[in-house]
Coordinates of C-alpha atoms and ligand atoms in Angstrom, one line a residue:
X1 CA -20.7 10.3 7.3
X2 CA -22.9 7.3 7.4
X3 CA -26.1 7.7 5.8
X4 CA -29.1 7.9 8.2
X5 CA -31.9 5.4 7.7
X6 CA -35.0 6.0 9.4
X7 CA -37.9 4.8 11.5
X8 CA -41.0 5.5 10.0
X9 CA -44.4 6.5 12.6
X10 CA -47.3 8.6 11.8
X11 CA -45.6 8.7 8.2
X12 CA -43.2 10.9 9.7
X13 CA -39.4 9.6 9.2
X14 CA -37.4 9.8 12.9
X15 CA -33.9 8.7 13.8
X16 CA -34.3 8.7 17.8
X17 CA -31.1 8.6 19.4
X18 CA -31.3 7.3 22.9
X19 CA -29.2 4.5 22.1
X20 CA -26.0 4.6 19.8
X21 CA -27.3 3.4 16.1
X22 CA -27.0 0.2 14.8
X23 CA -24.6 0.2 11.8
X24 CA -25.7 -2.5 8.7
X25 CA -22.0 -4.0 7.1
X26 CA -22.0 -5.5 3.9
X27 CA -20.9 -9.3 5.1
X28 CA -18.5 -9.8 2.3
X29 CA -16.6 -6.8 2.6
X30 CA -17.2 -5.4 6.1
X31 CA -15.2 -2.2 5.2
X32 CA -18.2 -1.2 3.1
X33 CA -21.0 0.4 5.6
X34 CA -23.9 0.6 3.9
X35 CA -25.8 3.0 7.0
X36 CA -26.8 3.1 10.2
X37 CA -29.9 2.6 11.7
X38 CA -31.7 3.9 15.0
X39 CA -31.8 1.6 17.9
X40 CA -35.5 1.9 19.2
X41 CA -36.8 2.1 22.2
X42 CA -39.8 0.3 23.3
X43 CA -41.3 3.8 23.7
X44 CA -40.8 4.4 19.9
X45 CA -42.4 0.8 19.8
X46 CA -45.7 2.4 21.8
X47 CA -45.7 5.7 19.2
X48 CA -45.6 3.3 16.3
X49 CA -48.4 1.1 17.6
X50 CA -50.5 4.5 18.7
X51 CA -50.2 5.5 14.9
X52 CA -50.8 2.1 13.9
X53 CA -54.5 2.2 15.5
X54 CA -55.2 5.6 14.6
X55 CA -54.8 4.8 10.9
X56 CA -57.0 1.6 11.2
X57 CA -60.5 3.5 11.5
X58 CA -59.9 5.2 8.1
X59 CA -58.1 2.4 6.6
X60 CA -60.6 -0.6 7.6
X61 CA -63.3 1.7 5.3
X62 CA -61.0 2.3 2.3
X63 CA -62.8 0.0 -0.1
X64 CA -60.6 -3.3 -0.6
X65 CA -60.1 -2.4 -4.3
X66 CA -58.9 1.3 -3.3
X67 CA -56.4 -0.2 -1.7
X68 CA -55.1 -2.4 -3.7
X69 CA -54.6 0.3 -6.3
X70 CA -51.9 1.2 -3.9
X71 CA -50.5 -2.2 -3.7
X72 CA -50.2 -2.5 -8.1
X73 CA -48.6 0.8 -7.7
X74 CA -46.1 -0.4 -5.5
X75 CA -45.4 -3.7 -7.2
X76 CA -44.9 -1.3 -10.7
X77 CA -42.4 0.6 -8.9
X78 CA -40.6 -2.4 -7.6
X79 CA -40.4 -3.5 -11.3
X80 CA -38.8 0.3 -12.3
X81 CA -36.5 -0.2 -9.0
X82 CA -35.9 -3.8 -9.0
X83 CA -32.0 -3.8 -10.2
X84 CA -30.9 -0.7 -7.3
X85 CA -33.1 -3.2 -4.9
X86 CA -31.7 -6.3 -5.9
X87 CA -28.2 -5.0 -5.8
X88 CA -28.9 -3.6 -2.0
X89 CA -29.9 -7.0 -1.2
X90 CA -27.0 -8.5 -2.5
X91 CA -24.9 -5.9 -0.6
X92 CA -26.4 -5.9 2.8
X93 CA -27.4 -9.8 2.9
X94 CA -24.6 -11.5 0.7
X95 CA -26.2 -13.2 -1.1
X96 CA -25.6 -13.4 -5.6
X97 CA -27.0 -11.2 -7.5
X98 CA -29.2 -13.1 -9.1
X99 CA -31.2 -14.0 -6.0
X100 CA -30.9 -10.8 -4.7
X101 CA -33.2 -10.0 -7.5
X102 CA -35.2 -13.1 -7.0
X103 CA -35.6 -11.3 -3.6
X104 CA -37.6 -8.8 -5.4
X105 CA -39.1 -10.6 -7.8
X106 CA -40.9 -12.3 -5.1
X107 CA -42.2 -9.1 -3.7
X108 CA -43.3 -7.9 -7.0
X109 CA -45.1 -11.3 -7.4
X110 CA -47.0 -10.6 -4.0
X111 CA -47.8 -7.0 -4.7
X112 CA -49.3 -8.3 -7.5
X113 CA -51.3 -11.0 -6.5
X114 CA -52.4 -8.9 -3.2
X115 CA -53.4 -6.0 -5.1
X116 CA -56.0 -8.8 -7.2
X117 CA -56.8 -10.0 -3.8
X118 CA -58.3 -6.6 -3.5
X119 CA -61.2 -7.6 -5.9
X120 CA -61.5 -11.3 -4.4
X121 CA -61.6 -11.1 -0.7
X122 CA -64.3 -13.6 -0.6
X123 CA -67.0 -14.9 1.8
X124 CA -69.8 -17.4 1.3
X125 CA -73.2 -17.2 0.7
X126 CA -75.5 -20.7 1.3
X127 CA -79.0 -20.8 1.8
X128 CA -80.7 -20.7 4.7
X129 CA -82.8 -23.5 6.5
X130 CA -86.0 -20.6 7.1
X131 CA -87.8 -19.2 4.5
X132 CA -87.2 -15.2 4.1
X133 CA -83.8 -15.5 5.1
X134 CA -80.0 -15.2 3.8
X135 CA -77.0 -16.3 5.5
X136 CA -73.6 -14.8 4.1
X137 CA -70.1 -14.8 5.7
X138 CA -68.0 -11.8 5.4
X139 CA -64.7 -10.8 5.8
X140 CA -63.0 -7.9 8.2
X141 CA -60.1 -6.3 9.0
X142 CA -58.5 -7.1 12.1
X143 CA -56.3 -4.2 13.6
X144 CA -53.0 -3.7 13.8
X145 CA -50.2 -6.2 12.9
X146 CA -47.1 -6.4 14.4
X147 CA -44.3 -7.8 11.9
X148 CA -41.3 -9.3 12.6
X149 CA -39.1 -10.2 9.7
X150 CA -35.7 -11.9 9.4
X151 CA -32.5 -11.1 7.4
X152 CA -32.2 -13.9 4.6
X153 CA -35.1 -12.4 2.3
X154 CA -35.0 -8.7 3.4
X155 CA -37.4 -7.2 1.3
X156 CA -39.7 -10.7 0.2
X157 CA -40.6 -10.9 3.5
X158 CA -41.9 -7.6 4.3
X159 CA -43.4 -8.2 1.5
X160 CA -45.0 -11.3 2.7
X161 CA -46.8 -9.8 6.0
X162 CA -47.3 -6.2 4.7
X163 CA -49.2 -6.5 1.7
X164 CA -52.0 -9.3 2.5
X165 CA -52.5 -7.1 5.7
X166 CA -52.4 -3.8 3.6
X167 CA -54.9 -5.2 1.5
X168 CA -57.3 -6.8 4.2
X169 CA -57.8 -3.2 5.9
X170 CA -55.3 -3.9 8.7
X171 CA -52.3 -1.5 9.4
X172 CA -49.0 -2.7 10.7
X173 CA -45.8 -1.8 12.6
X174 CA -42.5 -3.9 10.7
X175 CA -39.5 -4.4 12.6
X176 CA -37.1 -5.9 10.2
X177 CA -34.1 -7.7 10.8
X178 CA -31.8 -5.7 12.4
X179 CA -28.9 -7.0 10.1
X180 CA -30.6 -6.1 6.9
X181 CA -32.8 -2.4 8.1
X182 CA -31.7 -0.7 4.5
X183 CA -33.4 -3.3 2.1
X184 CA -36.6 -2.9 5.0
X185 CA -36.6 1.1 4.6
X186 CA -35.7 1.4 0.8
X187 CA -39.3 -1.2 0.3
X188 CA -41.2 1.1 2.9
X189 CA -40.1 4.2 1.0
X190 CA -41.6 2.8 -1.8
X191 CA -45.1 1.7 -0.4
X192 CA -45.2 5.0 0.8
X193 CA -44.3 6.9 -2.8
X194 CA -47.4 4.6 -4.0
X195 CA -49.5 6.5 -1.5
X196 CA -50.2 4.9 1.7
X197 CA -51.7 7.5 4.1
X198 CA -49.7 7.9 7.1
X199 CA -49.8 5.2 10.2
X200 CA -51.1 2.6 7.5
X201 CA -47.6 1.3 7.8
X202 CA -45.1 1.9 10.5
X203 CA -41.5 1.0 10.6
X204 CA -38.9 0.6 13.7
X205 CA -35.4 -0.1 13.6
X206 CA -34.0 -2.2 16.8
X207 CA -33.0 -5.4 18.5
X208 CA -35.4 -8.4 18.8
X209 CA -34.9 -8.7 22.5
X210 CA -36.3 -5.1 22.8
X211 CA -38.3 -3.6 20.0
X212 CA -39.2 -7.4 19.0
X213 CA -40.6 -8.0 22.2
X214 CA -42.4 -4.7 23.0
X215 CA -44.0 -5.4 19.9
X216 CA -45.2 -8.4 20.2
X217 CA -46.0 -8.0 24.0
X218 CA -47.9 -4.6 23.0
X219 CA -52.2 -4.5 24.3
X220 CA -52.8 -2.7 21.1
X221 CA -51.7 -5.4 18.7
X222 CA -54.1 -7.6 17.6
X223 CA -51.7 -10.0 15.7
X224 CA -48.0 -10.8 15.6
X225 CA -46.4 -12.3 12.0
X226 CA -43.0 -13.6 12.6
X227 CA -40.5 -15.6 10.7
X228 CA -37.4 -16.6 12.3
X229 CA -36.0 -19.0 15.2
X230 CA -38.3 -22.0 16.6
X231 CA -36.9 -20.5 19.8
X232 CA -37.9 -16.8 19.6
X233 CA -41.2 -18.1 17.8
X234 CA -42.2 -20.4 20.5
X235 CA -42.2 -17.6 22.7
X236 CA -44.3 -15.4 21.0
X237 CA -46.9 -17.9 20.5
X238 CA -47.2 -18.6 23.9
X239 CA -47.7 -14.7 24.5
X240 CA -50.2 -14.7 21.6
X241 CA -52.1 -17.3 22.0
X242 CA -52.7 -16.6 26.3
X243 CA -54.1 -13.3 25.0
X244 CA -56.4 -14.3 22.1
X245 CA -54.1 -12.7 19.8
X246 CA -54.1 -14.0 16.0
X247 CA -50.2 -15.4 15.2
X248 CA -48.9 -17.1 12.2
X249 CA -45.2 -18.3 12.9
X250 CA -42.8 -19.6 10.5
X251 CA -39.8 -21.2 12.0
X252 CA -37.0 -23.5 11.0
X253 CA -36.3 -26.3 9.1
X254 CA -34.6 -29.4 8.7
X255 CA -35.3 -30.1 5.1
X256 CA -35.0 -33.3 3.7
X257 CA -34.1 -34.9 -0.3
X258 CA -34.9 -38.7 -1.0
X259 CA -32.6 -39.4 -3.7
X260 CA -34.4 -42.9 -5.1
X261 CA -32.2 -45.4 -7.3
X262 CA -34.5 -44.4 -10.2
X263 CA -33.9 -41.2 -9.8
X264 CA -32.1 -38.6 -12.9
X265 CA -29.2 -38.5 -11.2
X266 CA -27.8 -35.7 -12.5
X267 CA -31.1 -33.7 -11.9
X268 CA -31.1 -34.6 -8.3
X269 CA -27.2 -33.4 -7.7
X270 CA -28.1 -30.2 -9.4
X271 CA -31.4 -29.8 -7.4
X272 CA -29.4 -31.0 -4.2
X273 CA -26.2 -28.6 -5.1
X274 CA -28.8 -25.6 -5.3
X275 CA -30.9 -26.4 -1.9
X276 CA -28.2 -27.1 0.0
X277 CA -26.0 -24.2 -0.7
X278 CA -28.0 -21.9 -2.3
X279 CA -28.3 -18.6 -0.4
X280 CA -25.5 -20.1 1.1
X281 CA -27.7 -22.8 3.3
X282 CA -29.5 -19.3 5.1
X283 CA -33.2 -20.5 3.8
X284 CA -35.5 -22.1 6.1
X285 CA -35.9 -24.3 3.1
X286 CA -32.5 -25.5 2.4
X287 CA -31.8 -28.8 2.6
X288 CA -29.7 -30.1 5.2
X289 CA -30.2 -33.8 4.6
X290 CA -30.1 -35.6 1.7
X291 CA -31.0 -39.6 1.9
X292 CA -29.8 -41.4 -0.9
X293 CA -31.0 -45.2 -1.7
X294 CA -27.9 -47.3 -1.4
X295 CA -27.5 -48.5 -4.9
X296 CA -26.5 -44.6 -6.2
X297 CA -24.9 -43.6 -2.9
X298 CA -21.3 -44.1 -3.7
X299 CA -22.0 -42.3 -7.2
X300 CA -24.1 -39.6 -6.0
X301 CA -21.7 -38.6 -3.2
X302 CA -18.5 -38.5 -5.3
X303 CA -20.1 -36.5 -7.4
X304 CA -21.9 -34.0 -5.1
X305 CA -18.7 -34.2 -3.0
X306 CA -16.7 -32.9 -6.6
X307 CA -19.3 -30.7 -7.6
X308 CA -19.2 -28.6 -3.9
X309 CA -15.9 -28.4 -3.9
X310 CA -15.4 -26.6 -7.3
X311 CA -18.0 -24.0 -5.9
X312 CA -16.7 -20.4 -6.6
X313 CA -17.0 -18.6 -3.4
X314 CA -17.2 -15.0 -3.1
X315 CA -18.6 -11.4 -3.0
X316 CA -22.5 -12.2 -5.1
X317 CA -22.1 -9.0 -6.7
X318 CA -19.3 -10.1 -8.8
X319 CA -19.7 -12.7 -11.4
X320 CA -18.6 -16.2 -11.4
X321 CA -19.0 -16.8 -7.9
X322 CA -21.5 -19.8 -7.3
X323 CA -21.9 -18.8 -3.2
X324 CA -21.7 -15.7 -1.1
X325 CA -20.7 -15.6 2.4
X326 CA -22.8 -15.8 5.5
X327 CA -24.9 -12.9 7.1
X328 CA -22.3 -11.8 10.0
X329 CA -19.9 -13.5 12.1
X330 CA -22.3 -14.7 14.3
X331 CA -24.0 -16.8 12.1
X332 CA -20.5 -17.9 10.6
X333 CA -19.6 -18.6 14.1
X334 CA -22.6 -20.3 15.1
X335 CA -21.8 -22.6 11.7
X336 CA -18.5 -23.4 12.5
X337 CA -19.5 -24.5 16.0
X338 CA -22.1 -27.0 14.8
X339 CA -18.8 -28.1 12.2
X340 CA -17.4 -29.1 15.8
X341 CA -20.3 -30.4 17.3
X342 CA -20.7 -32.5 14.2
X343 CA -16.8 -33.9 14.3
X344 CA -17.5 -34.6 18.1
X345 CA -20.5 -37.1 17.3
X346 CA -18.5 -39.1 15.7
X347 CA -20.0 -37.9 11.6
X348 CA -17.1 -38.1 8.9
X349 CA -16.3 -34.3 7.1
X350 CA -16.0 -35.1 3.5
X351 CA -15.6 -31.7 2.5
X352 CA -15.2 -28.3 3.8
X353 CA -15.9 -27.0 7.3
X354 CA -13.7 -24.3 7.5
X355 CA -13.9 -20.6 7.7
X356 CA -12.0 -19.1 3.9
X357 CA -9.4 -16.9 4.9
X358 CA -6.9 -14.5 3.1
X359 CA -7.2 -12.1 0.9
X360 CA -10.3 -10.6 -0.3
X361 CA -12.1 -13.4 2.3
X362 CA -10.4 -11.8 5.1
X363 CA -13.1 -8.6 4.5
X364 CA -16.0 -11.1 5.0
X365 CA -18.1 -14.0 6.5
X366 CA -16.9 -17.1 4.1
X367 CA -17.1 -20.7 4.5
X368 CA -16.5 -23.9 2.4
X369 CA -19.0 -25.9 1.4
X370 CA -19.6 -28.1 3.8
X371 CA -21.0 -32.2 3.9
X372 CA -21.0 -34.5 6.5
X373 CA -21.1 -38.9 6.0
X374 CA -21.8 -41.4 8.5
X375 CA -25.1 -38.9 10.3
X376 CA -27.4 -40.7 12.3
X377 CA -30.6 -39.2 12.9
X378 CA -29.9 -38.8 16.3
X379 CA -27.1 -36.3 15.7
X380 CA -27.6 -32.5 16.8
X381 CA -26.4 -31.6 13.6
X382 CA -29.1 -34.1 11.8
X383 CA -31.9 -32.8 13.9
X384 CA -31.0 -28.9 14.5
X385 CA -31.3 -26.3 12.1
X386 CA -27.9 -25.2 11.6
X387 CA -29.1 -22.6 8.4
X388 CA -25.5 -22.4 6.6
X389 CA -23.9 -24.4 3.9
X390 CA -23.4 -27.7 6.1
X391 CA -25.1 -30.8 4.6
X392 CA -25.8 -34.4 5.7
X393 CA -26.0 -37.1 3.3
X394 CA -27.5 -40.6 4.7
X395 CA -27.8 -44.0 3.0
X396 CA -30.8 -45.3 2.5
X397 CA -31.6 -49.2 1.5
X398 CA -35.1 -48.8 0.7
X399 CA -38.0 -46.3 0.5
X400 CA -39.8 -47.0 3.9
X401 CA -36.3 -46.5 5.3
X402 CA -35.9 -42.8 3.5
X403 CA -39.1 -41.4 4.0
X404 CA -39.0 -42.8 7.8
X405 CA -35.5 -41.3 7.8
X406 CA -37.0 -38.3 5.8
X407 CA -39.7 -37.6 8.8
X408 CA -37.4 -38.3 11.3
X409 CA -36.7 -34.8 12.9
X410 CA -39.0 -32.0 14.7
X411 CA -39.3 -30.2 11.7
X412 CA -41.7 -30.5 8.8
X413 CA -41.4 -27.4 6.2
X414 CA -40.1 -28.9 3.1
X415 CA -38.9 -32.1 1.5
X416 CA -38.4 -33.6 -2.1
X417 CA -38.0 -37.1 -3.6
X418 CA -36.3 -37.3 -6.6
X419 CA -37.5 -40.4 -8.6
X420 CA -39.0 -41.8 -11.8
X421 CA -41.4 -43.6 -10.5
X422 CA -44.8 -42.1 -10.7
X423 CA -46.6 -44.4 -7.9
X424 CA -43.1 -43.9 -5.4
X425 CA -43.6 -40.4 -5.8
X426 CA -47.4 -40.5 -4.9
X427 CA -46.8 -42.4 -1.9
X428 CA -44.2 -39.7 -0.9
X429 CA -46.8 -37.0 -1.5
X430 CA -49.0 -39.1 1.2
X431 CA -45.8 -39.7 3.3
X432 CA -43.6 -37.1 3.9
X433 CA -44.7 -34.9 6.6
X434 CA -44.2 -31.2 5.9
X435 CA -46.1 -28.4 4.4
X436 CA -44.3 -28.7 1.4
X437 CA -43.4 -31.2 -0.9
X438 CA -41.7 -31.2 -4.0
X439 CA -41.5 -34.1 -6.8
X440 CA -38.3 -34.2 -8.7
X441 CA -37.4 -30.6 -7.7
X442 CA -35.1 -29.2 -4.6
X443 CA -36.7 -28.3 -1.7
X444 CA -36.4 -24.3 -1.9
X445 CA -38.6 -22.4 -4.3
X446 CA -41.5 -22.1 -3.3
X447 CA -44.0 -19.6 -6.0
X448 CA -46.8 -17.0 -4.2
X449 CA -49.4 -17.9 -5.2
X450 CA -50.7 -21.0 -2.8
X451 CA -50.0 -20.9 0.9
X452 CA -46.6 -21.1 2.6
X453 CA -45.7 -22.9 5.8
X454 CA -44.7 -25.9 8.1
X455 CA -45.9 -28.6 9.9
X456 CA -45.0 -29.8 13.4
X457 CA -41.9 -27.4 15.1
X458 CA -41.9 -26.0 11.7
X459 CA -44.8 -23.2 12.1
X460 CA -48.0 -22.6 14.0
X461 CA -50.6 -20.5 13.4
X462 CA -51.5 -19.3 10.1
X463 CA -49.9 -19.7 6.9
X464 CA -48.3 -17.1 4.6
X465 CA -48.6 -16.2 0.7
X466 CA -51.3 -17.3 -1.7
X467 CA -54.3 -19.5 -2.0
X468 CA -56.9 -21.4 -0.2
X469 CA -55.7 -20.9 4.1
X470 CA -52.9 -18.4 3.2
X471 CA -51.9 -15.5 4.8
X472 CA -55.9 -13.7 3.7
X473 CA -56.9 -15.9 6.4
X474 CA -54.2 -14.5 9.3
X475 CA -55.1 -10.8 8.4
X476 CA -59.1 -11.2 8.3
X477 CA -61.7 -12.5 10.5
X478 CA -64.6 -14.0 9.1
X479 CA -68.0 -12.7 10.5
X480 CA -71.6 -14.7 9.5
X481 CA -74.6 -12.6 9.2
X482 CA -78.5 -13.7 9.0
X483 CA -80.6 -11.5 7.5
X484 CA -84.1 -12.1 8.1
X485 CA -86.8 -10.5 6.0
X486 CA -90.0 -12.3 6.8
X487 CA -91.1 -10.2 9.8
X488 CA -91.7 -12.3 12.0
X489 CA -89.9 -14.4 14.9
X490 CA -88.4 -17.5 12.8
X491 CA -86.5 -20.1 15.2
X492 CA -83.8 -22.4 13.6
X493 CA -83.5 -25.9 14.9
X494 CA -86.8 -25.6 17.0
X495 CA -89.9 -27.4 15.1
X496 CA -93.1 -25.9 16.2
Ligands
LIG1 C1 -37.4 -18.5 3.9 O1 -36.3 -19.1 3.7 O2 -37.7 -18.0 5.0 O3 -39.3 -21.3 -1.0 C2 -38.3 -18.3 2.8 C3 -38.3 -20.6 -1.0 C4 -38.5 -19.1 -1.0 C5 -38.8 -18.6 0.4 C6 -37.9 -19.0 1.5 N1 -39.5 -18.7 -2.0 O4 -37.1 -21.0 -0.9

């Protein structure tokens, strides 16, 4: 028998059962069924949200540092759980080992820095233009957060929304990914054993298109946190924003690296051989595009070109393997497709493209490495996310030309220049128009601790994680209050 992994409302765990379960495969071996799931309805959506906003009139008043005793508590058991975790990760999302405990890691790293949150939430105090008079700003809790999470960083991005809105006073209903639910429920489970009280945080298993949506949709809500498609997010923005609702979005990517002639070489295939195919392409900050000034091209790509196709590709819980397979055979046929599509526009397939069949691959969701060669930037597959391990390398005879090429898509989350020019890689800092920008260093990787997100189709809204404008600013509202103590009618602005 399966094991049974639960929706979580009114801190009461529930497997409702209108609808046949959902059943979460491990993608490289799909004999290997790690449990089933309920498939919610959007009247277990309603329940959640109910719980959701009875738990906020407690919660709001729990001092901020009571709280985020809850939170260090939580991060210290993820640090005592972080090798079972890591390995689930691994098991239900594919990818190695290693970042399936990176996965974690980053979780740990935001419980942490939440829980000191707890002692900083900070407003301003500036003097006032009267006499007998302070002006303050202050922050509040919102309400209740609806969460939407994706697959490729199961429990890190939980982790993301729930713990700034933990801390902040909010309480929230998750509905993760349902291709990775177990890693979702195994990180609830543990807020929960660090002693949330119940309906701080709720948790229901479903489809986007139902639960998703009733969520999002839902009066109650007062904000909506997604990360996913620029598709689904558009969507919910527009729902958001006609009803005044706070929304912080993070969507695709198209991510570029500027390889200049100056450049280490070496560091910039490494950096380049880790973004691209890292996590097996399935990060909204992979890159998918990597420019390269004409005087190293012809180097650079026989030496990327060699250095993919050595990759060791396999199941990431077993050693030796440099790249796991994709999340489910949708996404590996969605991949493949955009292989065609790619071949049709006329681009040249160095290496790779093909689904890895026989053996042990025939269990799972494996593709080569893949890199495409004579891209323009009018291509689908230069402009579309395609979020697998498909690359496009362009050639680039000068610097204007790469960072033009560089900002040539939709997208704006994340780029990189690799060169050893110190005023070059200023100017790129300047130029290159996403929310992240990375000097001599790949494009994925970004730490907690200052804020996370994109420019133009990349995200709207709020941004996530860390620092000055991160996700403290999505989960609070910022009131002002005058306190007057001269007794008597004082008028700003008016002179008398
Ligand atoms: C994502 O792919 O949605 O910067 C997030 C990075 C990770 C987060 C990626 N820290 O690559």
């Amino acid at each position: 028998m399966a094991e049974r992994f639960k929706n979580l409302v009114a801190g009461r765990w529930e497997f409702p059962d209108e609808n046949p379960p959902i059943e979460s495969l491990n993608p490289a071996n799909t004999s290997d069924l790690i449990g089933i799931v309920p498939e919610s309805t959007p009247e277990d959506v309603d329940r959640a949200v109910k719980s959701a906003r009875d738990a906020f009139s407690g919660w709001r008043l729990v001092p901020p540092p009571r709280r985020a005793e809850i939170l260090f508590r939580a991060a210290e058991l993820l640090v005592r759980n972080k090798q079972g975790l890591g390995e689930l990760v691994t098991r239900e999302m594919g990818k190695l080992l290693k970042e399936g405990l990176g996965d974690v890691q980053e979780a740990i790293d935001m419980a942490y820095y939440m829980a000191g949150e707890g002692r900083r939430l900070t407003g301003e105090t500036v003097p006032s233009e009267l006499p007998d008079k302070d002006c303050k700003s202050v922050r509040v809790s919102i309400g209740v957060f609806g969460l939407i999470t994706p697959w490729n960083f199961p429990i890190a991005i939980p982790a993301w929304k729930i713990l700034p809105a933990l801390v902040a006073g909010n309480t929230v209903v998750l509905k993760p990914s349902s291709h990775t639910p177990v890693c979702a429920t195994r990180f609830v489970e543990v807020l929960m054993e660090a002693g949330l009280p119940p309906g701080v945080v709720n948790l229901v298993h479903g489809r986007g298109e139902t639960v998703g949506r009733e969520l999002a949709e839902h009066p109650l809500v007062d904000g909506v946190s997604f990360t996913g498609s620029t598709k689904v997010g558009e969507g919910i923005i527009r729902s958001c924003v006609g009803v005044g609702k706070e929304v912080s979005c993070e969507m695709g990517g198209k991510n570029p690296i500027v390889v200049m002639d100056d450049a280490d070489l070496e560091l910039a295939l490494e950096g380049s051989l880790w973004a691209a195919f890292g996590t097996t392409g399935q990060r909204c900050t992979a890159a998918s595009r990597l420019i390269v000034h004409t005087e190293v091209y012809d180097t650079f790509l026989a030496e990327f070109t060699r250095k993919a196709t050595s990759m060791r590709i396999g199941d990431g819980l077993t050693e030796d393997v440099d790249m796991g397979p994709l999340v489910n055979e949708s996404q590996l046929g969605r991949v493949l497709e955009y292989v065609k599509i790619g071949i049709e526009e006329g681009a040249s397939l160095t290496t790779g493209g093909n689904r890895l069949t026989g053996g042990r691959f025939d269990r799972g969701y494996f593709m080569e490495p893949t890199i495409f060669t004579d891209v323009t930037p009018q291509m689908r597959i230069a402009s579309e996310e395609i979020f697998g391990p498909v690359v496009s390398v362009f050639r680039a005879t000068s610097f204007e030309e790469a960072i033009g090429l560089a900002n040539s898509t939709d997208y704006g989350l994340s780029s990189s220049i690799y060169t050893g020019d110190v005023n070059l890689s200023a100017i790129a800092e300047r130029e290159l128009d996403s929310g992240l920008v990375y000097i001599n260093a790949p494009t994925i990787g970004a730490e907690i601790q200052l804020p996370f997100g994109g420019m133009k189709k990349s995200g709207s809204g709020h941004k996530e994680a860390g620092g000055k404008g991160g996700a403290i600013d999505m989960f609070t509202r910022i009131k002002v209050v005058y306190r007057d103590f001269s007794g008597k009618l004082q008028k700003a602005q008016i002179k008398e």
